[in-house]
PDB file of C-alpha atoms and ligand atoms in Angstrom:
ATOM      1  CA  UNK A1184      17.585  31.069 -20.884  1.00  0.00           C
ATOM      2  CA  UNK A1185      20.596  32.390 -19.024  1.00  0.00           C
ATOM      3  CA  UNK A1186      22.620  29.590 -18.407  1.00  0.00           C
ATOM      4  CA  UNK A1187      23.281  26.816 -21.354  1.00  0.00           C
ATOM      5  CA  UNK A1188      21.369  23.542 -20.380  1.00  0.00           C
ATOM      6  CA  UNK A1189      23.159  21.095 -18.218  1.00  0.00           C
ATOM      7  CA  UNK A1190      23.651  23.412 -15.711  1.00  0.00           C
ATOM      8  CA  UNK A1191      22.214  22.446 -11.701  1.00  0.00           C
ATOM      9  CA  UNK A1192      18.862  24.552 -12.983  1.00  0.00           C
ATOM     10  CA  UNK A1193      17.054  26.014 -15.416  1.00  0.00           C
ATOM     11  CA  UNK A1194      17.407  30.190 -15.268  1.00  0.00           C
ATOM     12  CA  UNK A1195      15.146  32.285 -17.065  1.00  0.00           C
ATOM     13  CA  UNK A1196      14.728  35.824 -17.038  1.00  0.00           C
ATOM     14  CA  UNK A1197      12.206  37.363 -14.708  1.00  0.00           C
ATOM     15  CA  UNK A1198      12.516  41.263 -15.006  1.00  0.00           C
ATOM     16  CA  UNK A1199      15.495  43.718 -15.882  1.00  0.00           C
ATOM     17  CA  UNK A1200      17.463  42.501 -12.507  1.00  0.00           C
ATOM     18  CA  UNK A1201      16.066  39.007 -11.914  1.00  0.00           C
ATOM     19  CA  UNK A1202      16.059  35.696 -13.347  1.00  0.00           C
ATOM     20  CA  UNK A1203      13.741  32.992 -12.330  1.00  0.00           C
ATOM     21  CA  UNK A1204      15.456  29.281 -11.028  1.00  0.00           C
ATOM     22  CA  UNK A1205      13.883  26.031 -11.492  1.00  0.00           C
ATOM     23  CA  UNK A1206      14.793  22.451 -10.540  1.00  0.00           C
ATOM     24  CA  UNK A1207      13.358  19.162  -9.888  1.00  0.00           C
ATOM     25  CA  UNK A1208      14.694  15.907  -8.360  1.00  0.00           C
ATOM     26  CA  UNK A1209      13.549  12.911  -6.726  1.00  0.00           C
ATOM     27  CA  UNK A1210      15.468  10.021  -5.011  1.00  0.00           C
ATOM     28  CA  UNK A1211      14.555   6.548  -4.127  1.00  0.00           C
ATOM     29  CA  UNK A1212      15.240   5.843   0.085  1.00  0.00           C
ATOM     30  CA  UNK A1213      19.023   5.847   1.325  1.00  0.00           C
ATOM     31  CA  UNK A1214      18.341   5.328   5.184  1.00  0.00           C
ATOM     32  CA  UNK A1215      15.626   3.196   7.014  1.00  0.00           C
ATOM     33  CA  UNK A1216      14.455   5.796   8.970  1.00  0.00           C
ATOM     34  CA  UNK A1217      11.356   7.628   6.921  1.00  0.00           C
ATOM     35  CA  UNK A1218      11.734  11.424   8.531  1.00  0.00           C
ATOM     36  CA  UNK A1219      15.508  11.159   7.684  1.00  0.00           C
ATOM     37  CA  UNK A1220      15.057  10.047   4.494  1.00  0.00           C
ATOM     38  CA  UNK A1221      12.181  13.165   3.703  1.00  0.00           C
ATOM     39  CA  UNK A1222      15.232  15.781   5.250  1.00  0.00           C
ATOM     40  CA  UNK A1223      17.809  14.535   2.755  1.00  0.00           C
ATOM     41  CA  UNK A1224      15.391  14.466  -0.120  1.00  0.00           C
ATOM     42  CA  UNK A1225      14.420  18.251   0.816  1.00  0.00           C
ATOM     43  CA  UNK A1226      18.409  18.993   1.167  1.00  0.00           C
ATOM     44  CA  UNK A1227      19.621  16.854  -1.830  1.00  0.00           C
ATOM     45  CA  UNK A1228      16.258  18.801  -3.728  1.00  0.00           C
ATOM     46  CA  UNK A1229      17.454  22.862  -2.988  1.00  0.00           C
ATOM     47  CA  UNK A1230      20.916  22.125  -3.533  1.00  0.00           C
ATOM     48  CA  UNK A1231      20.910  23.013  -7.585  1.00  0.00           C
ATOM     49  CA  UNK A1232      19.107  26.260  -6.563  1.00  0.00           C
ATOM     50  CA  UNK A1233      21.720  26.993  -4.209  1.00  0.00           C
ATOM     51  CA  UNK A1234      24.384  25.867  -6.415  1.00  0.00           C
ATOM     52  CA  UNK A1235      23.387  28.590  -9.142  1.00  0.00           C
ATOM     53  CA  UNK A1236      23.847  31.386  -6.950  1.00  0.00           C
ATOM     54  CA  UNK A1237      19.854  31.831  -6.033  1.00  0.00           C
ATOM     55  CA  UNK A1238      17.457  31.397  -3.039  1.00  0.00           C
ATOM     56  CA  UNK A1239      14.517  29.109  -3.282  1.00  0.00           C
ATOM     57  CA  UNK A1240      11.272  30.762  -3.038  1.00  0.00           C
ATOM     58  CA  UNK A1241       8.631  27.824  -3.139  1.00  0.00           C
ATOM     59  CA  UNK A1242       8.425  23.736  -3.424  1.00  0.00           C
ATOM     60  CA  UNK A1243       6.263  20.616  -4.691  1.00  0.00           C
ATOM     61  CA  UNK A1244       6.279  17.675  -3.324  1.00  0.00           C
ATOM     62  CA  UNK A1245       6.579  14.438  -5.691  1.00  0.00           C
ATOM     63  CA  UNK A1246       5.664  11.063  -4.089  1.00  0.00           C
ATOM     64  CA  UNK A1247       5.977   8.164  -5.640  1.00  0.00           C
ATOM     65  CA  UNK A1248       5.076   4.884  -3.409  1.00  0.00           C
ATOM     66  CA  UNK A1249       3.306   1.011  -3.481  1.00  0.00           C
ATOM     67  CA  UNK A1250      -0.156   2.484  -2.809  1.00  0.00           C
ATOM     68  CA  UNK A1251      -1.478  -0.981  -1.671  1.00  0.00           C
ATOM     69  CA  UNK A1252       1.174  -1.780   0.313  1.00  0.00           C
ATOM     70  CA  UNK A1253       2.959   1.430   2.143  1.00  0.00           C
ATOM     71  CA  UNK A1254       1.022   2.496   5.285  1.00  0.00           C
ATOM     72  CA  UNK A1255       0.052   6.416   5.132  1.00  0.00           C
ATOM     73  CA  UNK A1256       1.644   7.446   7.969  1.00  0.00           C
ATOM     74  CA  UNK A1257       5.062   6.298   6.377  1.00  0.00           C
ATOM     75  CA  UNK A1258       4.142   9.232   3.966  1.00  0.00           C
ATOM     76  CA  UNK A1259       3.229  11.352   6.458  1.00  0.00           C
ATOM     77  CA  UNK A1260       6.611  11.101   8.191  1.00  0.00           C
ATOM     78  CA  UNK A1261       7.923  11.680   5.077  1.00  0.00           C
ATOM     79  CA  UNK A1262       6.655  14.677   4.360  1.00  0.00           C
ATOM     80  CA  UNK A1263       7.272  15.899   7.939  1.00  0.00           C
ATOM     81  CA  UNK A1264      10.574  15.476   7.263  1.00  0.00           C
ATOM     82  CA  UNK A1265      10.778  17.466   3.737  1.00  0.00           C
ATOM     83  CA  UNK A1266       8.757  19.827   5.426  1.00  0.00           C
ATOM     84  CA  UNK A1267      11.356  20.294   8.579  1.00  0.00           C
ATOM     85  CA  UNK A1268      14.123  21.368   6.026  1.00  0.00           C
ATOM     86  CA  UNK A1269      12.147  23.392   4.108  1.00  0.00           C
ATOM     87  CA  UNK A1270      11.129  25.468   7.683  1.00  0.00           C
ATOM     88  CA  UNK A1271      15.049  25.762   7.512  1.00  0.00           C
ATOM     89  CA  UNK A1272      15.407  27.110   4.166  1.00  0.00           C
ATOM     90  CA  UNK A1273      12.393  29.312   4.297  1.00  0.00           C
ATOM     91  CA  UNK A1274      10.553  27.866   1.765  1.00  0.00           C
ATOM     92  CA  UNK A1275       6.824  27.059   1.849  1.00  0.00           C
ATOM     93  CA  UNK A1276       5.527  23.592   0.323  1.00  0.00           C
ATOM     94  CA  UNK A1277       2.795  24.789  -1.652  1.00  0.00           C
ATOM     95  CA  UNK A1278       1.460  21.719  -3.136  1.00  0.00           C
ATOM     96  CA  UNK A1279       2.204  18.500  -4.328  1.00  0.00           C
ATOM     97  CA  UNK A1280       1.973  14.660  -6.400  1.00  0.00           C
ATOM     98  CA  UNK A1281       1.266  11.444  -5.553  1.00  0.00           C
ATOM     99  CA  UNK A1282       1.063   8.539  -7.279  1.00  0.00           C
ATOM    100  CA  UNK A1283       1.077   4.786  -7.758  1.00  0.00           C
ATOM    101  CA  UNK A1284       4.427   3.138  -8.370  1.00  0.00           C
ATOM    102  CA  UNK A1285       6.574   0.179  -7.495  1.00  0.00           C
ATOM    103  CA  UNK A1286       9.119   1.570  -5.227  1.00  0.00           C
ATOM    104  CA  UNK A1287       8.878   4.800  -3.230  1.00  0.00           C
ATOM    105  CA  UNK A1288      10.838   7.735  -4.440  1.00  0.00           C
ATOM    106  CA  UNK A1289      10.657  11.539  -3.166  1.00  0.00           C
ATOM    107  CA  UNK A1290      11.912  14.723  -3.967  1.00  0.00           C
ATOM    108  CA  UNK A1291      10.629  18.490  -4.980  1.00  0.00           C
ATOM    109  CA  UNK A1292      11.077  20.800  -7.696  1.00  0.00           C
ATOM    110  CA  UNK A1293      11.534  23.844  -6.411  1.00  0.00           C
ATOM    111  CA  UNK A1294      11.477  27.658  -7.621  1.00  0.00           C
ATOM    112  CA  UNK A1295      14.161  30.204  -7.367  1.00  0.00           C
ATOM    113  CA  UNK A1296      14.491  33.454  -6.957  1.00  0.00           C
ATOM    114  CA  UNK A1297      18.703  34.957  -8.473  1.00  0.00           C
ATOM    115  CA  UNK A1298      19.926  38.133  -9.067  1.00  0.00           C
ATOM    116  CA  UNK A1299      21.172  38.402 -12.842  1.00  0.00           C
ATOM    117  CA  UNK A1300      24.875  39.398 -11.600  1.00  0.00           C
ATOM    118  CA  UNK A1301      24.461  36.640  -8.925  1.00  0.00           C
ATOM    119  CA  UNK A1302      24.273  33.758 -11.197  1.00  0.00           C
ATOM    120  CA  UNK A1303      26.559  30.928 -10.442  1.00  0.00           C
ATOM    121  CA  UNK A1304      27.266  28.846 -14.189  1.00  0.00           C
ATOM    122  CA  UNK A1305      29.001  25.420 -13.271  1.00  0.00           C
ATOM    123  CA  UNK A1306      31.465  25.956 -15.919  1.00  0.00           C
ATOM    124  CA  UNK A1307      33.334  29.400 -15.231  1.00  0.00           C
ATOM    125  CA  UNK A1308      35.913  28.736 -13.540  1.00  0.00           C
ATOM    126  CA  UNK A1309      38.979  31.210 -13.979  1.00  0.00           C
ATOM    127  CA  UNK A1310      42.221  30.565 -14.194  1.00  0.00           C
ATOM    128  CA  UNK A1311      44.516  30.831 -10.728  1.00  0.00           C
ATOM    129  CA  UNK A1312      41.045  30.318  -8.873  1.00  0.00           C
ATOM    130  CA  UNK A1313      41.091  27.714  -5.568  1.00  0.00           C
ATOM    131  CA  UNK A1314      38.597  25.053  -5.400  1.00  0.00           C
ATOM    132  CA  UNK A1315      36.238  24.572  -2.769  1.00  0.00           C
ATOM    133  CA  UNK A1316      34.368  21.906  -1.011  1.00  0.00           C
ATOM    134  CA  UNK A1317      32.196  22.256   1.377  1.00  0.00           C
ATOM    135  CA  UNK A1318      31.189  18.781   2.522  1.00  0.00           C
ATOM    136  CA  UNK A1319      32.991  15.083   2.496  1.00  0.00           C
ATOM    137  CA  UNK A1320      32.823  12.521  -0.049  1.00  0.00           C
ATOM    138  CA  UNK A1321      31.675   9.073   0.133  1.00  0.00           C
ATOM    139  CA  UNK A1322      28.014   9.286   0.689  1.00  0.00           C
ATOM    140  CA  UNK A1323      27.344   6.431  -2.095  1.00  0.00           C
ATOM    141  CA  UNK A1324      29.323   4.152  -0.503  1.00  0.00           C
ATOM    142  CA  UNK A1325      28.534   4.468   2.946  1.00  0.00           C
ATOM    143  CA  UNK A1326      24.899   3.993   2.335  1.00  0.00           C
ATOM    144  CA  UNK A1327      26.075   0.928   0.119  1.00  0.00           C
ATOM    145  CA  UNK A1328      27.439  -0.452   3.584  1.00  0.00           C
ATOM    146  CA  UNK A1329      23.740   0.724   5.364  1.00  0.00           C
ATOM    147  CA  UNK A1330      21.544  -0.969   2.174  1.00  0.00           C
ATOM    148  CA  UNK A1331      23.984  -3.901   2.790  1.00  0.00           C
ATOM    149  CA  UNK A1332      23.317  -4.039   6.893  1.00  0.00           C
ATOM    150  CA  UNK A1333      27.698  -3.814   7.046  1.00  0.00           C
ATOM    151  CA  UNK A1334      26.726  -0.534   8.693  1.00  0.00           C
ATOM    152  CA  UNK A1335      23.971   1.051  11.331  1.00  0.00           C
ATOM    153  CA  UNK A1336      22.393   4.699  10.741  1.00  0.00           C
ATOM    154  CA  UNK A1337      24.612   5.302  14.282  1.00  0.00           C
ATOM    155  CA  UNK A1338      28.121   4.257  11.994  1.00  0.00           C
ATOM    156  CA  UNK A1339      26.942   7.033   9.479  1.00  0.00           C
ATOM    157  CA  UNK A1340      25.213   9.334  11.174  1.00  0.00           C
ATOM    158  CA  UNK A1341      27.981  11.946  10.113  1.00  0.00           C
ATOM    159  CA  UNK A1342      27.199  11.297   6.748  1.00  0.00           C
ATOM    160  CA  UNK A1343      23.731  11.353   7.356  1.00  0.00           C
ATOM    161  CA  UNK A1344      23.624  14.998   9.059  1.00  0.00           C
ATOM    162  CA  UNK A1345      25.482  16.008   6.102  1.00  0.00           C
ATOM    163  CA  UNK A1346      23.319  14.888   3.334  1.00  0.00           C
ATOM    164  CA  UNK A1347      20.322  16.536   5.909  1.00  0.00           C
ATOM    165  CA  UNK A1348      22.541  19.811   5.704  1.00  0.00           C
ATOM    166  CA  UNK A1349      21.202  22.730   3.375  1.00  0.00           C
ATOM    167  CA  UNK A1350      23.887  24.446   1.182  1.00  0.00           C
ATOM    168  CA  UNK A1351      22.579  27.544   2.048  1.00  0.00           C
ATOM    169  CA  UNK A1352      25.023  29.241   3.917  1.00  0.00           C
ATOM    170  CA  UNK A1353      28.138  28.021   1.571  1.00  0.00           C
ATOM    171  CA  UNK A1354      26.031  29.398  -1.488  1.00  0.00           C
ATOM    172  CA  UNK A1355      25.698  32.423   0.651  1.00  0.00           C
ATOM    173  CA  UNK A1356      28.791  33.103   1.092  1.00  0.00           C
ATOM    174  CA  UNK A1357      30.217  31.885  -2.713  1.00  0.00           C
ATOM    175  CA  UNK A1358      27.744  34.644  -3.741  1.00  0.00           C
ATOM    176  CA  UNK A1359      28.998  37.283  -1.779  1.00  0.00           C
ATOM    177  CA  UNK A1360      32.826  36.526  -2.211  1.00  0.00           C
ATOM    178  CA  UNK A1361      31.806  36.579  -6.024  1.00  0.00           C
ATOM    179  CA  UNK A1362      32.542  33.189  -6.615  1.00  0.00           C
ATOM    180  CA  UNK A1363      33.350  32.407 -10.371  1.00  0.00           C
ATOM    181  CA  UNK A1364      31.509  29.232 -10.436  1.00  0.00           C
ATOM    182  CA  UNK A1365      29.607  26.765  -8.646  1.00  0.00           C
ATOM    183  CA  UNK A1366      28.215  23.456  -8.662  1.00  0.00           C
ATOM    184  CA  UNK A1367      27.185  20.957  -6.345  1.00  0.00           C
ATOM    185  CA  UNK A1368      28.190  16.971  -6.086  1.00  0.00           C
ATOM    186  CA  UNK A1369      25.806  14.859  -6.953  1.00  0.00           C
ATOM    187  CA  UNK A1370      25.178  11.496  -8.978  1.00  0.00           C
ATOM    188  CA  UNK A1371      28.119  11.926 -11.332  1.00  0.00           C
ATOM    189  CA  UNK A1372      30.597  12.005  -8.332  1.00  0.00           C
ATOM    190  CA  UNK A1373      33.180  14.535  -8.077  1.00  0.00           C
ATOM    191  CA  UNK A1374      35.057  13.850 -11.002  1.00  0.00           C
ATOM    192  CA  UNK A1375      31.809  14.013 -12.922  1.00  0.00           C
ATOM    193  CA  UNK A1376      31.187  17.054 -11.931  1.00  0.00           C
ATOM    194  CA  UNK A1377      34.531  18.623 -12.215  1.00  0.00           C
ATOM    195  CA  UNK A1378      34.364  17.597 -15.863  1.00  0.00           C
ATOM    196  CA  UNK A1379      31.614  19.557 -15.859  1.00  0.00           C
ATOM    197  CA  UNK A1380      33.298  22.732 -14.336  1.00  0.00           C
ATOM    198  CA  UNK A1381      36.479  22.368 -17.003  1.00  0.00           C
ATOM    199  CA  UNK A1382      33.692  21.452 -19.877  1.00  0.00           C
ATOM    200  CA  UNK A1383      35.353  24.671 -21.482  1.00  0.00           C
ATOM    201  CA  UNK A1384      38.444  22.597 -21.938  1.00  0.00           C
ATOM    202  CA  UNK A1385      40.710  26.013 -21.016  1.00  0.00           C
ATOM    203  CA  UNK A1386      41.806  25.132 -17.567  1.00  0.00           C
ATOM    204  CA  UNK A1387      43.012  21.971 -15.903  1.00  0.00           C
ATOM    205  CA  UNK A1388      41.981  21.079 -12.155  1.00  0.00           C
ATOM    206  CA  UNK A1389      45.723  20.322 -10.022  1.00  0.00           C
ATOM    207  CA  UNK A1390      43.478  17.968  -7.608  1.00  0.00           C
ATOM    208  CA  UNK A1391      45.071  17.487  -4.132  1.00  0.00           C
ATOM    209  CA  UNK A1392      43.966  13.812  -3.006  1.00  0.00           C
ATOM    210  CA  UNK A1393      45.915  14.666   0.598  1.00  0.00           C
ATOM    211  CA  UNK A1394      43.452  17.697   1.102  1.00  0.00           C
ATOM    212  CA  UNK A1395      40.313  16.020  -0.131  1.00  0.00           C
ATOM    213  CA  UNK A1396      37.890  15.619   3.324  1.00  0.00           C
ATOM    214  CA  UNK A1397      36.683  11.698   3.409  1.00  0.00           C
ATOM    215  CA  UNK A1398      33.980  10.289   5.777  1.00  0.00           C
ATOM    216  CA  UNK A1399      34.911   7.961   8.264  1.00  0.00           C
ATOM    217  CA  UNK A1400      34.828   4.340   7.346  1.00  0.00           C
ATOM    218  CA  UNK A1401      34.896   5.203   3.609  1.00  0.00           C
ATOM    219  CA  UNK A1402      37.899   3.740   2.323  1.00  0.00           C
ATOM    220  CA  UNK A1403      37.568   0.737   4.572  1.00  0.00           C
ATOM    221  CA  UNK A1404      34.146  -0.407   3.028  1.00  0.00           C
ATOM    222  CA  UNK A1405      35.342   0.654  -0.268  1.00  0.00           C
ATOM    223  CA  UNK A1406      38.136  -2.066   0.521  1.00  0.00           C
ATOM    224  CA  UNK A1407      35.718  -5.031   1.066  1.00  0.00           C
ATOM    225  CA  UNK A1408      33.693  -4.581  -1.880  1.00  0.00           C
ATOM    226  CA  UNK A1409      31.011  -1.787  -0.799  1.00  0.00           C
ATOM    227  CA  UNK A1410      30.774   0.525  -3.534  1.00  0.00           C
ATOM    228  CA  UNK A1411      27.459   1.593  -5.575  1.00  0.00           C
ATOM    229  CA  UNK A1412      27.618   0.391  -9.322  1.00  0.00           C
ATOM    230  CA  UNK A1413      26.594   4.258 -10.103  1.00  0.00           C
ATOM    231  CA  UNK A1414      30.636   4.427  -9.121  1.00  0.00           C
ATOM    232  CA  UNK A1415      32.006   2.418 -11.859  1.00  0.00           C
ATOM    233  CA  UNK A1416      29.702   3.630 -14.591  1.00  0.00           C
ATOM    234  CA  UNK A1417      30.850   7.336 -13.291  1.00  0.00           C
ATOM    235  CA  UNK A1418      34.940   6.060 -14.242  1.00  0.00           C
ATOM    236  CA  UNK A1419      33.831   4.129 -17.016  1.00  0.00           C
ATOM    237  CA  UNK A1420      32.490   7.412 -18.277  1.00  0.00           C
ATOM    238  CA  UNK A1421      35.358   9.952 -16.515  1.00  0.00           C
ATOM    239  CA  UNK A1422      37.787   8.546 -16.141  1.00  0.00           C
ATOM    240  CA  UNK A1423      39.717   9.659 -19.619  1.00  0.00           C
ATOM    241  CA  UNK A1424      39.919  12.970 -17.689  1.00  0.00           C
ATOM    242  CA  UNK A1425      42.118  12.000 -15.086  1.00  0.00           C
ATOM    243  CA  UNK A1426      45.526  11.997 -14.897  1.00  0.00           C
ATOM    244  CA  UNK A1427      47.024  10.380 -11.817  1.00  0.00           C
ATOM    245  CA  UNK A1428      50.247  12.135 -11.099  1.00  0.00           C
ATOM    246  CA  UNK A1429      51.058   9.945  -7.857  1.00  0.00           C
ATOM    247  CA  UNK A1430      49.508   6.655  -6.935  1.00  0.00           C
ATOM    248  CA  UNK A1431      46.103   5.861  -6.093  1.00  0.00           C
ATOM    249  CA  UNK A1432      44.755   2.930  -4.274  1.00  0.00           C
ATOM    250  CA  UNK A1433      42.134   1.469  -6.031  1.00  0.00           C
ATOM    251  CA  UNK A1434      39.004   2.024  -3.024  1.00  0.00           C
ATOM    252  CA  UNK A1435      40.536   6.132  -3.205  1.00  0.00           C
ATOM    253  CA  UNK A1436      40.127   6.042  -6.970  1.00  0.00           C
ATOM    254  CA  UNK A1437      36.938   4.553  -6.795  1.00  0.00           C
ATOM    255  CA  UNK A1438      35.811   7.765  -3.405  1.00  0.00           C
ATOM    256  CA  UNK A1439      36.498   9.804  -6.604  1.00  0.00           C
ATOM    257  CA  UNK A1440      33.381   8.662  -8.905  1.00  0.00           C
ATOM    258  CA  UNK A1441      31.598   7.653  -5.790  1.00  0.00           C
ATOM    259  CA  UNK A1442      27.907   8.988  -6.361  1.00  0.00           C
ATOM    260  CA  UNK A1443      26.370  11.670  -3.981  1.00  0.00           C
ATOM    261  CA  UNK A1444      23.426  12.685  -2.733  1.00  0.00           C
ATOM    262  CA  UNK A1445      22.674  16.185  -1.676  1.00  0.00           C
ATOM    263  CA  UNK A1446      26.615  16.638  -1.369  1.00  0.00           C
ATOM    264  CA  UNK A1447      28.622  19.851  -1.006  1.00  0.00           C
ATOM    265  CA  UNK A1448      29.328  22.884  -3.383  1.00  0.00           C
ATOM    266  CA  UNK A1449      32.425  22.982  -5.195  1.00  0.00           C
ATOM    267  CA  UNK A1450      33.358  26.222  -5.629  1.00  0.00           C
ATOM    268  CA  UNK A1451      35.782  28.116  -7.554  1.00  0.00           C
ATOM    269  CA  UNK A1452      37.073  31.046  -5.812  1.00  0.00           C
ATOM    270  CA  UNK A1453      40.074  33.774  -5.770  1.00  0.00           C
ATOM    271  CA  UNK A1454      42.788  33.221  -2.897  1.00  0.00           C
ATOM    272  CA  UNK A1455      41.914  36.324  -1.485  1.00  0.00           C
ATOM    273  CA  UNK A1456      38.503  35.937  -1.096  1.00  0.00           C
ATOM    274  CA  UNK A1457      38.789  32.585   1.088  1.00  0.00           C
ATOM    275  CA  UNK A1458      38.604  34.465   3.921  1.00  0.00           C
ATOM    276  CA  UNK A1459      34.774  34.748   4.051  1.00  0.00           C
ATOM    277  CA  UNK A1460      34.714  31.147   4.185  1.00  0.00           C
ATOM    278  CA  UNK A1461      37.650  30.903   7.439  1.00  0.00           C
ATOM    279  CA  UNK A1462      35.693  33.560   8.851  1.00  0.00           C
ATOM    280  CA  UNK A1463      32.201  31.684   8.109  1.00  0.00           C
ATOM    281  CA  UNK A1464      32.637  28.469  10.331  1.00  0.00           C
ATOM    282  CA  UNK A1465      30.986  26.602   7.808  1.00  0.00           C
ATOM    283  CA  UNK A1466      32.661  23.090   6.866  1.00  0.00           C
ATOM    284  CA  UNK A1467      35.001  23.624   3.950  1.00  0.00           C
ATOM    285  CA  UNK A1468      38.497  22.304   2.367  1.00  0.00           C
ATOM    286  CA  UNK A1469      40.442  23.914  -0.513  1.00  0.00           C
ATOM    287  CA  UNK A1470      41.344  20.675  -2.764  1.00  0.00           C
ATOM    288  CA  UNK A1471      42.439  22.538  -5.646  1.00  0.00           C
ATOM    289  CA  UNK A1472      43.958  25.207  -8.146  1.00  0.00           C
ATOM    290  CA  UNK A1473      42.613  26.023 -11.591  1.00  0.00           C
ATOM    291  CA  UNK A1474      45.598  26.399 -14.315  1.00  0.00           C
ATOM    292  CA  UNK A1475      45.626  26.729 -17.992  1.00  0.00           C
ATOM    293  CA  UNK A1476      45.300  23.179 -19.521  1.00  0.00           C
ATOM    294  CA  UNK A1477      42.801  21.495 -21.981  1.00  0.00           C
ATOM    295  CA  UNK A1478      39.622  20.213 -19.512  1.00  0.00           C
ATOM    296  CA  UNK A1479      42.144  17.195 -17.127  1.00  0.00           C
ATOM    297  CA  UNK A1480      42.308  16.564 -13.837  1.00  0.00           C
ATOM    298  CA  UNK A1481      45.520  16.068 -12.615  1.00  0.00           C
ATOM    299  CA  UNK A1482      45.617  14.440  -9.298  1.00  0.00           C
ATOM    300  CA  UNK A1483      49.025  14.668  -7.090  1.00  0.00           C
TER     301      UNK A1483
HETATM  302 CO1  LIG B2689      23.562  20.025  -9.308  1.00  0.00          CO
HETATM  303 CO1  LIG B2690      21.083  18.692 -10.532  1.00  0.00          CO
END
């Protein structure tokens, strides 16, 4: 093993140059729409291999659905959809699991392919690095609004194209700007996951809340009520990280733990490298500076 556990994926040696990348994970349906739902699982799915630095090489499918009750072509659009973002990654579906269960739930574990010097830990970060993200927060809630018919798939559908969108290219370019650490935001939020990157406790994160890029209609569901319970547990369990150095209202604080699925990189950078990501195109905001400090995240 290359890469303590608790890392986006498991890395294991392969030969002299190469180490091997492996990751599963499944999710239960965030949009109505079956083929939608199959892309995001596929995206939400490659996104640890990315996030370490590597390129997925080959995927299984794992379906779990209401056998009696869930018409076969449901699966079958599905799995179209998995298989559409896995034509976009490159990465052949080479076999599979089904089977019996009470709600249906998808996802893929997935095999990488990483150079050894190309690994990208989660908690590396150096100090004076920038942080970047490279898509918007608020995922968990918007779908909150969808589950809770406040909101259409048309009112997200920004959202929704982003959770569809592969990491590929901002893992890309993180590797070749020789990025000093990497993870993506997932279920724990983004504080979660910083606390992950400063798990070293050497480094603070200075956290700008002006720069950090927001969905639309985020903060105004957040306001009536519509945020995921996987939100609260995240501050319950985070929140003695944070340090709020200017007021917060409390829908913003709550964007911060907000669970996400198949959400950006965050990526931890030096200045002078940003430019492969302004010359890139790619969708990306610099929310933060790595200093010396004891594993906080200060927020002004
Ligand atoms: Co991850
Ligand atoms: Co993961």
């Amino acid at each position: 093993m290359l890469v303590p556990p608790g890392d986006d994926a498991g890395v294991r040696l392969l030969d002299e140059n190469r180490a091997l990348v492996e990751t599963v994970d499944v999710i239960t349906p965030l949009v109505n729409d079956p083929f939608t739902f199959g892309k995001i699982s596929a995206a939400n799915s490659l996104s640890d291999i990315y996030a370490m630095g590597g390129r997925p090489f080959s995927a299984l499918s794992i379906i779990g659905y209401p056998a009696c009750d869930y018409p076969p072509e449901l699966i079958r659009e599905i799995l179209s959809g998995v298989c559409y973002v896995l034509d976009q990654a490159g990465v052949p579906l080479i076999g599979g699991h089904c089977f019996d269960d009470g709600e249906i739930k998808t996802g893929l574990s997935v095999t990488g392919i990483v150079e050894k010097g190309h690994i990208l830990r989660s908690d590396t970060p150096e100090e004076g690095d920038l942080l970047i993200i490279t898509k918007p927060l608020g995922t968990g809630v918007l779908t909150t609004a969808l589950k809770g018919e406040r909101a259409t798939e048309q009112d997200i559908k920004e959202a929704i194209d982003f959770m569809c969108m592969l990491n590929k290219e901002a893992s890309e370019i993180a590797v070749k700007a020789g990025a000093t650490a990497c993870t993506d935001v997932t279920g724990f939020g983004l504080i979660g996951h910083l606390a992950r990157m400063l798990s070293q406790k050497e480094l603070d994160l200075i956290l700008k809340k002006d720069k950090l890029p927001v969905f639309n209609g985020v903060i105004e569901f957040a306001d009536r009520g519509l945020v995921p319970e996987g939100a609260y547990k995240n501050r319950q369990f985070f929140e003695e990280l944070v340090q709020y150095k200017s007021p917060l209202n409390e829908s913003f604080k709550l964007l911060l733990f907000d669970p996400q699925t198949s959400g950006g990189l965050l990526i931890a950078i030096k200045e002078g490298k940003l430019k492969s990501f302004e010359k890139s195109g790619i969708f990306y905001r610099v929310i933060g500076r790595f200093i010396k400090g004891t594993g906080r995240v200060q927020i002004i």
